[in-house]
Short mmCIF file of C-alpha atoms in Angstrom, two decimals:
data_model
loop_
_atom_site.label_atom_id
_atom_site.label_comp_id
_atom_site.label_asym_id
_atom_site.label_seq_id
_atom_site.Cartn_x
_atom_site.Cartn_y
_atom_site.Cartn_z
CA MET L 76 -69.50 64.66 -77.30
CA GLY L 77 -67.24 61.58 -77.77
CA ASP L 78 -67.25 58.48 -75.59
CA THR L 79 -64.95 58.51 -72.55
CA CYS L 80 -63.09 55.49 -71.22
CA THR L 81 -63.69 55.38 -67.48
CA GLU L 82 -61.78 53.14 -65.06
CA SER L 83 -64.93 51.13 -64.39
CA SER L 84 -65.49 50.45 -68.08
CA LEU L 85 -61.85 49.45 -68.52
CA VAL L 86 -62.02 47.07 -65.57
CA HIS L 87 -65.29 45.63 -66.88
CA GLY L 88 -63.71 44.96 -70.26
CA LEU L 89 -60.59 43.40 -68.76
CA SER L 90 -62.58 41.16 -66.44
CA ASN L 91 -63.67 39.05 -69.40
CA LEU L 92 -60.11 37.93 -70.14
CA ASN L 93 -59.03 34.35 -69.60
CA VAL L 94 -57.75 33.99 -66.02
CA ASN L 95 -54.52 32.37 -67.23
CA GLU L 96 -53.67 35.64 -68.97
CA ARG L 97 -54.19 37.68 -65.82
CA ILE L 98 -52.34 36.29 -62.85
CA ARG L 99 -49.97 33.64 -61.59
CA ASP L 100 -51.36 31.93 -58.49
CA ASP L 101 -48.25 30.17 -57.12
CA TYR L 102 -46.47 33.33 -55.98
CA ILE L 103 -44.95 33.30 -52.49
CA MET L 104 -47.06 34.78 -49.66
CA TRP L 105 -45.79 37.75 -47.64
CA ASP L 106 -44.84 35.90 -44.43
CA GLU L 107 -42.94 33.17 -46.29
CA TYR L 108 -41.33 35.77 -48.54
CA PHE L 109 -39.95 37.86 -45.69
CA MET L 110 -38.74 34.83 -43.73
CA SER L 111 -37.08 33.46 -46.88
CA ILE L 112 -35.22 36.74 -47.21
CA ALA L 113 -34.07 36.38 -43.59
CA PHE L 114 -32.71 32.93 -44.47
CA LEU L 115 -30.99 34.27 -47.58
CA VAL L 116 -29.40 37.09 -45.57
CA SER L 117 -28.02 34.47 -43.17
CA ASN L 118 -25.89 33.10 -46.03
CA ARG L 119 -23.67 36.15 -45.56
CA SER L 120 -22.75 35.13 -41.99
CA LYS L 121 -19.21 33.92 -41.27
CA ASP L 122 -20.32 32.06 -38.13
CA PRO L 123 -19.27 28.41 -38.63
CA SER L 124 -21.90 27.01 -36.25
CA THR L 125 -25.06 29.12 -36.61
CA GLN L 126 -26.08 31.43 -39.45
CA VAL L 127 -28.98 33.72 -38.60
CA GLY L 128 -30.71 36.43 -40.63
CA ALA L 129 -33.40 39.02 -39.98
CA CYS L 130 -35.37 41.59 -41.95
CA ILE L 131 -37.61 44.49 -40.91
CA VAL L 132 -40.83 45.30 -42.79
CA ASN L 133 -43.03 48.39 -42.63
CA ASP L 134 -46.82 48.65 -42.91
CA LYS L 135 -46.57 48.86 -46.72
CA ASN L 136 -44.78 45.49 -46.87
CA ARG L 137 -41.53 47.19 -47.82
CA ILE L 138 -38.29 45.89 -46.37
CA VAL L 139 -36.56 48.65 -44.43
CA GLY L 140 -33.70 46.73 -42.80
CA GLN L 141 -31.76 43.47 -43.09
CA GLY L 142 -28.95 41.90 -41.10
CA TYR L 143 -27.06 38.73 -40.24
CA ASN L 144 -24.94 37.66 -37.26
CA GLY L 145 -21.34 38.81 -37.54
CA MET L 146 -18.53 40.79 -36.00
CA PRO L 147 -18.90 44.58 -35.56
CA ARG L 148 -18.01 46.92 -38.41
CA ARG L 149 -14.28 47.33 -38.99
CA CYS L 150 -13.56 44.30 -36.77
CA ARG L 151 -12.05 41.69 -39.07
CA ASP L 152 -13.99 38.42 -38.95
CA ASN L 153 -10.94 36.25 -38.32
CA ALA L 154 -9.30 38.61 -35.85
CA PHE L 155 -11.92 37.58 -33.29
CA PRO L 156 -12.84 34.06 -32.13
CA TRP L 157 -15.80 32.05 -33.42
CA ASP L 158 -15.43 29.27 -30.86
CA LYS L 159 -18.44 28.40 -28.66
CA THR L 160 -16.64 26.45 -25.93
CA ASN L 161 -13.38 27.70 -24.48
CA PRO L 162 -12.29 27.86 -20.80
CA ASN L 163 -11.43 31.51 -21.39
CA PRO L 164 -14.69 33.37 -22.19
CA LEU L 165 -12.70 36.03 -24.05
CA GLU L 166 -11.77 33.35 -26.58
CA THR L 167 -15.40 32.57 -27.45
CA LYS L 168 -17.61 34.46 -29.87
CA TYR L 169 -20.26 35.53 -27.38
CA PHE L 170 -18.63 38.78 -26.21
CA TYR L 171 -18.15 40.01 -29.77
CA VAL L 172 -20.79 38.84 -32.26
CA CYS L 173 -23.57 41.26 -33.24
CA HIS L 174 -26.80 39.35 -33.71
CA ALA L 175 -28.93 39.50 -36.86
CA GLU L 176 -31.76 41.47 -35.23
CA MET L 177 -29.41 44.18 -33.97
CA ASN L 178 -27.74 44.48 -37.38
CA ALA L 179 -31.08 44.67 -39.20
CA ILE L 180 -32.10 47.57 -36.94
CA PHE L 181 -28.84 49.47 -37.41
CA ASN L 182 -28.89 48.79 -41.17
CA LYS L 183 -32.34 50.37 -41.52
CA ASN L 184 -32.92 52.45 -44.63
CA CYS L 185 -35.39 54.87 -43.04
CA ALA L 186 -35.31 57.22 -40.07
CA ASP L 187 -38.10 55.56 -38.08
CA ILE L 188 -39.01 51.87 -37.80
CA SER L 189 -41.81 52.31 -35.26
CA ASN L 190 -44.70 49.89 -35.78
CA CYS L 191 -42.65 47.72 -38.14
CA LYS L 192 -42.38 43.93 -38.01
CA ILE L 193 -39.13 42.03 -37.68
CA TYR L 194 -38.75 38.57 -39.23
CA THR L 195 -35.95 36.55 -37.69
CA VAL L 196 -34.72 32.99 -38.14
CA LEU L 197 -34.21 32.49 -34.37
CA PHE L 198 -36.28 33.80 -31.48
CA PRO L 199 -34.39 36.91 -30.28
CA CYS L 200 -32.16 36.91 -27.22
CA ASN L 201 -32.68 39.35 -24.35
CA GLN L 202 -30.11 41.84 -25.68
CA CYS L 203 -31.71 42.02 -29.13
CA THR L 204 -35.16 42.19 -27.55
CA LYS L 205 -34.15 45.37 -25.72
CA THR L 206 -33.10 46.91 -29.05
CA ILE L 207 -36.30 45.72 -30.74
CA ILE L 208 -38.50 47.29 -28.06
CA GLN L 209 -36.53 50.55 -27.89
CA SER L 210 -36.68 50.97 -31.68
CA GLY L 211 -40.49 50.80 -31.62
CA ILE L 212 -40.94 47.54 -33.54
CA SER L 213 -44.47 46.24 -32.89
CA GLU L 214 -44.26 42.57 -33.93
CA VAL L 215 -41.69 39.75 -33.91
CA VAL L 216 -42.10 36.82 -36.31
CA TYR L 217 -39.64 34.00 -35.74
CA MET L 218 -38.99 30.57 -37.21
CA CYS L 219 -37.17 28.55 -34.54
CA ASP L 220 -37.32 28.70 -30.74
CA LYS L 221 -34.81 25.96 -29.90
CA ASN L 222 -33.45 28.11 -27.06
CA LYS L 223 -36.86 28.77 -25.49
CA ASN L 224 -35.91 27.23 -22.13
CA LYS L 225 -32.76 29.33 -21.70
CA PRO L 226 -32.87 32.34 -19.34
CA GLU L 227 -32.15 34.74 -22.22
CA ALA L 228 -35.20 33.56 -24.18
CA ILE L 229 -37.46 33.56 -21.12
CA ALA L 230 -36.36 37.11 -20.31
CA SER L 231 -37.06 38.11 -23.92
CA MET L 232 -40.61 36.80 -23.79
CA LYS L 233 -41.26 38.60 -20.49
CA MET L 234 -40.10 41.91 -21.97
CA LEU L 235 -42.04 41.45 -25.22
CA GLU L 236 -45.24 40.70 -23.29
CA ALA L 237 -44.73 43.65 -20.95
CA ALA L 238 -44.05 46.01 -23.87
CA LYS L 239 -47.09 44.63 -25.76
CA VAL L 240 -44.97 43.61 -28.74
CA LYS L 241 -46.77 40.90 -30.70
CA CYS L 242 -44.88 37.65 -31.13
CA ARG L 243 -45.65 34.62 -33.28
CA GLN L 244 -43.90 31.60 -34.75
CA LEU L 245 -43.99 30.93 -38.49
CA LYS L 246 -44.08 27.38 -39.82
CA PHE L 247 -43.05 26.68 -43.41
CA THR L 248 -44.90 24.14 -45.54
CA VAL L 249 -41.75 23.46 -47.61
CA ASP L 250 -38.25 22.29 -46.61
CA GLY L 251 -36.38 24.95 -48.53
CA PHE L 252 -35.73 26.83 -51.77
CA LYS L 253 -33.10 26.51 -54.47
CA ILE L 254 -32.02 29.76 -56.14
CA ASP L 255 -30.64 28.88 -59.57
CA PHE L 256 -28.48 31.60 -61.16
CA LYS L 257 -28.37 29.80 -64.51
CA GLN L 258 -32.13 29.45 -64.87
CA PHE L 259 -32.87 32.72 -62.98
CA VAL L 260 -35.47 30.98 -60.81
CA CYS L 261 -36.19 30.12 -57.18
CA LEU L 262 -37.74 26.67 -56.74
CA GLN L 263 -38.95 24.55 -53.84
CA CYS L 264 -36.68 21.65 -52.95
CA PRO L 265 -36.81 18.82 -50.37
CA ALA L 266 -34.35 18.82 -47.47
CA ASN L 267 -32.48 15.74 -48.71
CA THR L 268 -31.32 17.64 -51.81
CA ILE L 269 -29.83 20.52 -49.83
CA VAL L 270 -26.09 20.39 -49.25
CA GLN L 271 -24.89 22.46 -46.31
CA GLU L 272 -21.29 23.53 -45.88
CA ARG L 273 -19.90 22.82 -42.42
CA SER L 274 -16.73 24.45 -41.14
CA LYS L 275 -14.12 22.13 -39.72
CA ASP L 276 -12.54 24.92 -37.71
CA GLY L 277 -14.72 26.48 -35.06
CA LEU L 278 -12.06 29.12 -34.43
CA ARG L 279 -12.35 30.66 -37.88
CA GLY L 280 -15.26 32.07 -39.83
CA ARG L 281 -16.91 30.33 -42.76
CA GLU L 282 -14.80 30.83 -45.86
CA ASN L 283 -17.45 30.29 -48.51
CA CYS L 284 -20.21 32.55 -47.31
CA LEU L 285 -22.18 34.12 -50.15
CA PRO L 286 -20.20 36.96 -51.84
CA TRP L 287 -21.89 40.35 -51.90
CA ARG L 288 -22.72 40.45 -55.63
CA ASP L 289 -23.99 36.86 -55.57
CA TYR L 290 -26.12 37.73 -52.55
CA PHE L 291 -27.70 40.79 -54.17
CA LEU L 292 -28.52 38.87 -57.37
CA ALA L 293 -29.84 35.90 -55.38
CA LEU L 294 -32.03 38.37 -53.51
CA SER L 295 -33.31 39.74 -56.83
CA ILE L 296 -34.32 36.20 -57.87
CA LEU L 297 -36.03 35.60 -54.52
CA VAL L 298 -37.85 38.95 -54.72
CA ALA L 299 -39.18 37.88 -58.13
CA LYS L 300 -41.18 35.08 -56.46
CA ARG L 301 -43.66 37.77 -55.39
CA SER L 302 -44.49 38.64 -59.01
CA LYS L 303 -47.94 37.64 -60.31
CA CYS L 304 -46.77 37.67 -63.93
CA PRO L 305 -47.36 34.21 -65.45
CA ASP L 306 -44.86 34.80 -68.25
CA GLN L 307 -41.72 36.14 -66.55
CA GLN L 308 -40.97 36.93 -62.90
CA LEU L 309 -38.22 39.52 -62.41
CA GLY L 310 -36.66 41.23 -59.39
CA ALA L 311 -34.17 43.98 -58.61
CA CYS L 312 -32.54 45.70 -55.64
CA VAL L 313 -30.72 48.98 -55.03
CA VAL L 314 -27.61 48.93 -52.83
CA ASN L 315 -25.59 51.79 -51.33
CA ASP L 316 -21.82 52.04 -50.86
CA GLU L 317 -22.05 50.38 -47.42
CA ASN L 318 -23.66 47.29 -48.99
CA CYS L 319 -26.99 48.13 -47.36
CA ILE L 320 -30.08 47.45 -49.46
CA VAL L 321 -32.14 50.61 -49.81
CA GLY L 322 -34.83 49.30 -52.16
CA GLN L 323 -36.24 46.12 -53.70
CA GLY L 324 -38.89 45.47 -56.33
CA TYR L 325 -40.49 42.97 -58.67
CA ASN L 326 -42.54 43.34 -61.85
CA GLY L 327 -46.22 43.92 -61.17
CA MET L 328 -49.23 46.14 -61.69
CA PRO L 329 -49.27 49.65 -60.18
CA MET L 330 -50.38 50.04 -56.58
CA LYS L 331 -54.17 49.90 -56.12
CA CYS L 332 -54.53 48.35 -59.60
CA SER L 333 -55.75 44.82 -58.97
CA ASP L 334 -53.47 42.07 -60.27
CA LYS L 335 -56.59 39.98 -60.85
CA VAL L 336 -58.23 42.59 -63.08
CA PHE L 337 -55.52 43.87 -65.40
CA PRO L 338 -54.22 41.59 -68.17
CA TRP L 339 -51.00 39.57 -68.07
CA GLY L 340 -51.17 38.32 -71.65
CA THR L 341 -48.69 39.31 -74.37
CA ASP L 342 -50.20 38.18 -77.67
CA SER L 343 -53.59 39.89 -78.00
CA THR L 344 -54.22 41.94 -81.14
CA ASN L 345 -55.73 44.61 -78.87
CA PRO L 346 -52.86 46.40 -77.05
CA LEU L 347 -55.21 47.23 -74.17
CA GLU L 348 -55.53 43.52 -73.47
CA ASN L 349 -51.77 42.95 -73.09
CA LYS L 350 -49.68 43.67 -70.02
CA PHE L 351 -47.20 46.06 -71.63
CA LEU L 352 -49.23 49.26 -71.16
CA TYR L 353 -49.77 48.58 -67.46
CA GLU L 354 -46.89 46.60 -65.93
CA CYS L 355 -44.30 48.32 -63.69
CA HIS L 356 -40.87 46.74 -64.10
CA ALA L 357 -38.74 45.48 -61.21
CA GLU L 358 -36.10 48.21 -61.58
CA LEU L 359 -38.65 51.03 -61.37
CA ASN L 360 -40.30 49.49 -58.32
CA ALA L 361 -36.94 48.97 -56.58
CA ILE L 362 -36.17 52.68 -57.01
CA LEU L 363 -39.61 53.84 -55.88
CA ASN L 364 -39.52 51.49 -52.88
CA SER L 365 -36.21 52.94 -51.71
CA GLY L 366 -36.15 54.29 -48.19
CA LEU L 367 -32.96 56.30 -48.69
CA LYS L 368 -31.45 58.41 -51.45
CA THR L 369 -30.43 56.33 -54.45
CA LYS L 370 -27.77 58.73 -55.69
CA GLY L 371 -24.46 56.89 -56.06
CA CYS L 372 -26.06 53.47 -55.50
CA VAL L 373 -25.77 50.27 -57.54
CA MET L 374 -28.74 48.52 -59.17
CA TYR L 375 -28.73 44.70 -59.20
CA THR L 376 -31.21 43.14 -61.61
CA ILE L 377 -31.88 39.80 -63.29
CA THR L 378 -32.17 41.17 -66.84
CA PHE L 379 -30.69 44.23 -68.51
CA PRO L 380 -33.02 47.22 -67.99
CA CYS L 381 -35.30 48.46 -70.75
CA ASN L 382 -35.15 52.05 -72.00
CA GLU L 383 -37.92 53.21 -69.66
CA CYS L 384 -36.21 51.77 -66.58
CA ALA L 385 -32.90 53.19 -67.82
CA LYS L 386 -34.44 56.67 -67.65
CA ALA L 387 -35.52 56.07 -64.04
CA ILE L 388 -32.08 54.69 -63.14
CA ILE L 389 -30.30 57.72 -64.59
CA GLN L 390 -32.72 60.26 -63.09
CA SER L 391 -32.45 58.67 -59.64
CA GLY L 392 -28.66 59.06 -59.63
CA ILE L 393 -27.75 55.36 -59.67
CA ARG L 394 -24.15 55.05 -60.85
CA LYS L 395 -23.88 51.39 -61.84
CA VAL L 396 -26.04 48.49 -63.05
CA VAL L 397 -25.10 44.84 -62.42
CA TYR L 398 -27.21 42.30 -64.29
CA LEU L 399 -27.33 38.51 -64.45
CA SER L 400 -28.77 37.55 -67.83
CA LYS L 401 -27.01 38.38 -71.10
CA PRO L 402 -29.08 41.12 -72.78
CA LYS L 403 -30.88 40.62 -76.07
CA LYS L 404 -30.24 42.97 -78.98
CA GLU L 405 -33.66 44.59 -78.78
CA PRO L 406 -34.27 48.30 -79.54
CA GLU L 407 -35.21 48.96 -75.89
CA VAL L 408 -31.90 47.50 -74.69
CA VAL L 409 -29.84 49.30 -77.33
CA ALA L 410 -31.50 52.59 -76.36
CA ALA L 411 -30.84 51.89 -72.67
CA LYS L 412 -27.14 51.28 -73.35
CA ARG L 413 -26.87 54.50 -75.36
CA MET L 414 -28.38 56.49 -72.50
CA PHE L 415 -26.18 54.77 -69.89
CA GLN L 416 -23.05 55.54 -71.89
CA ALA L 417 -24.04 59.18 -72.36
CA ALA L 418 -24.92 59.55 -68.66
CA LYS L 419 -21.76 57.70 -67.58
CA VAL L 420 -23.70 54.97 -65.80
CA LYS L 421 -21.53 51.86 -65.74
CA TYR L 422 -23.04 48.44 -66.45
CA ARG L 423 -21.67 44.92 -66.33
CA GLN L 424 -22.81 41.31 -66.35
CA HIS L 425 -21.95 39.30 -63.23
CA LYS L 426 -21.27 35.58 -63.20
CA PRO L 427 -21.86 34.17 -59.69
CA LYS L 428 -19.21 32.12 -57.92
CA GLN L 429 -21.63 29.20 -57.58
CA GLN L 430 -24.60 28.19 -59.70
CA VAL L 431 -27.03 27.42 -56.89
CA VAL L 432 -27.84 28.89 -53.46
CA TYR L 433 -29.88 26.76 -51.07
CA LEU L 434 -32.19 28.04 -48.34
CA ASP L 435 -32.59 25.20 -45.84
CA PHE L 436 -35.44 25.98 -43.45
CA LYS L 437 -34.64 22.91 -41.34
CA SER L 438 -30.96 23.72 -40.78
CA ILE L 439 -31.56 26.19 -37.96
CA GLU L 440 -33.18 23.48 -35.83
CA GLY L 441 -29.94 21.49 -35.56
#
């Protein structure tokens, strides 16, 4: 009877590989990753004074909801006031603005968010805390508590404690990130290099908030910071027709297959010692991480999908692919294009309005 290749023997053989071929060790940790996404989401806010974002995460570390502070659906941003101080309270923003936490909950991509965590830039107000508790969220992770002495924040803490909802503050070790569309990377940057746009008109919303397509591609670059691949970190997200994100993913080893055991090299003469037979691409993971149906959705990705991911995209019902990097003329890409054309899946390259997006973790404290 011939020899059989068991999982244990495979793992034993792979464990002898050089560590530099196996894993990248400067990937972003989960807490910082989710809070960074909350900051990126806040770039969509039209509020000229305070931009806040939030994201909800389930027990599998999958994002199931995101939101930023803004006017209600179908209420035009500049038809309602953004002013903070006006003798007439109806001419201030406070009666109208939906906070980031509320929007993240109502933008959820699954039926039930019980026992999920919510990451939010600001400690939640009393109104959002009610919604958080009623939705079954079990933990609140916040960045800034500058309003902690206000009645709304004190009431929030009382309710969270009574409802036994965990609450903790997250402190970053870096000042911020720079998402570079040209280099397709997300890098740490000091606060003094971050340029923040400030509105001169408190009555009107911010005019240069991040456009939707730029936001989705910036998110794909940020998601890629979770990848352990030392050679190339890639990310992707799936978006429905209401601009809600239903799935996100980055390139990595399959679930339960240790990133530290399987190889990340690309130039071994033994194909079993290269990553290609094992690695799941960002597009596939974004689809499989989706909390809602992907039929009719749009895929945003850093690079043009390979032929294998193209199959998954077509079979999942995605109708359009938007990519950032100009594709190479490789057989896998040519095959993907042929299948997209036959399946009537549209694809296009997007050039962002601006080259760089900054995430300033200190800005919310002002």
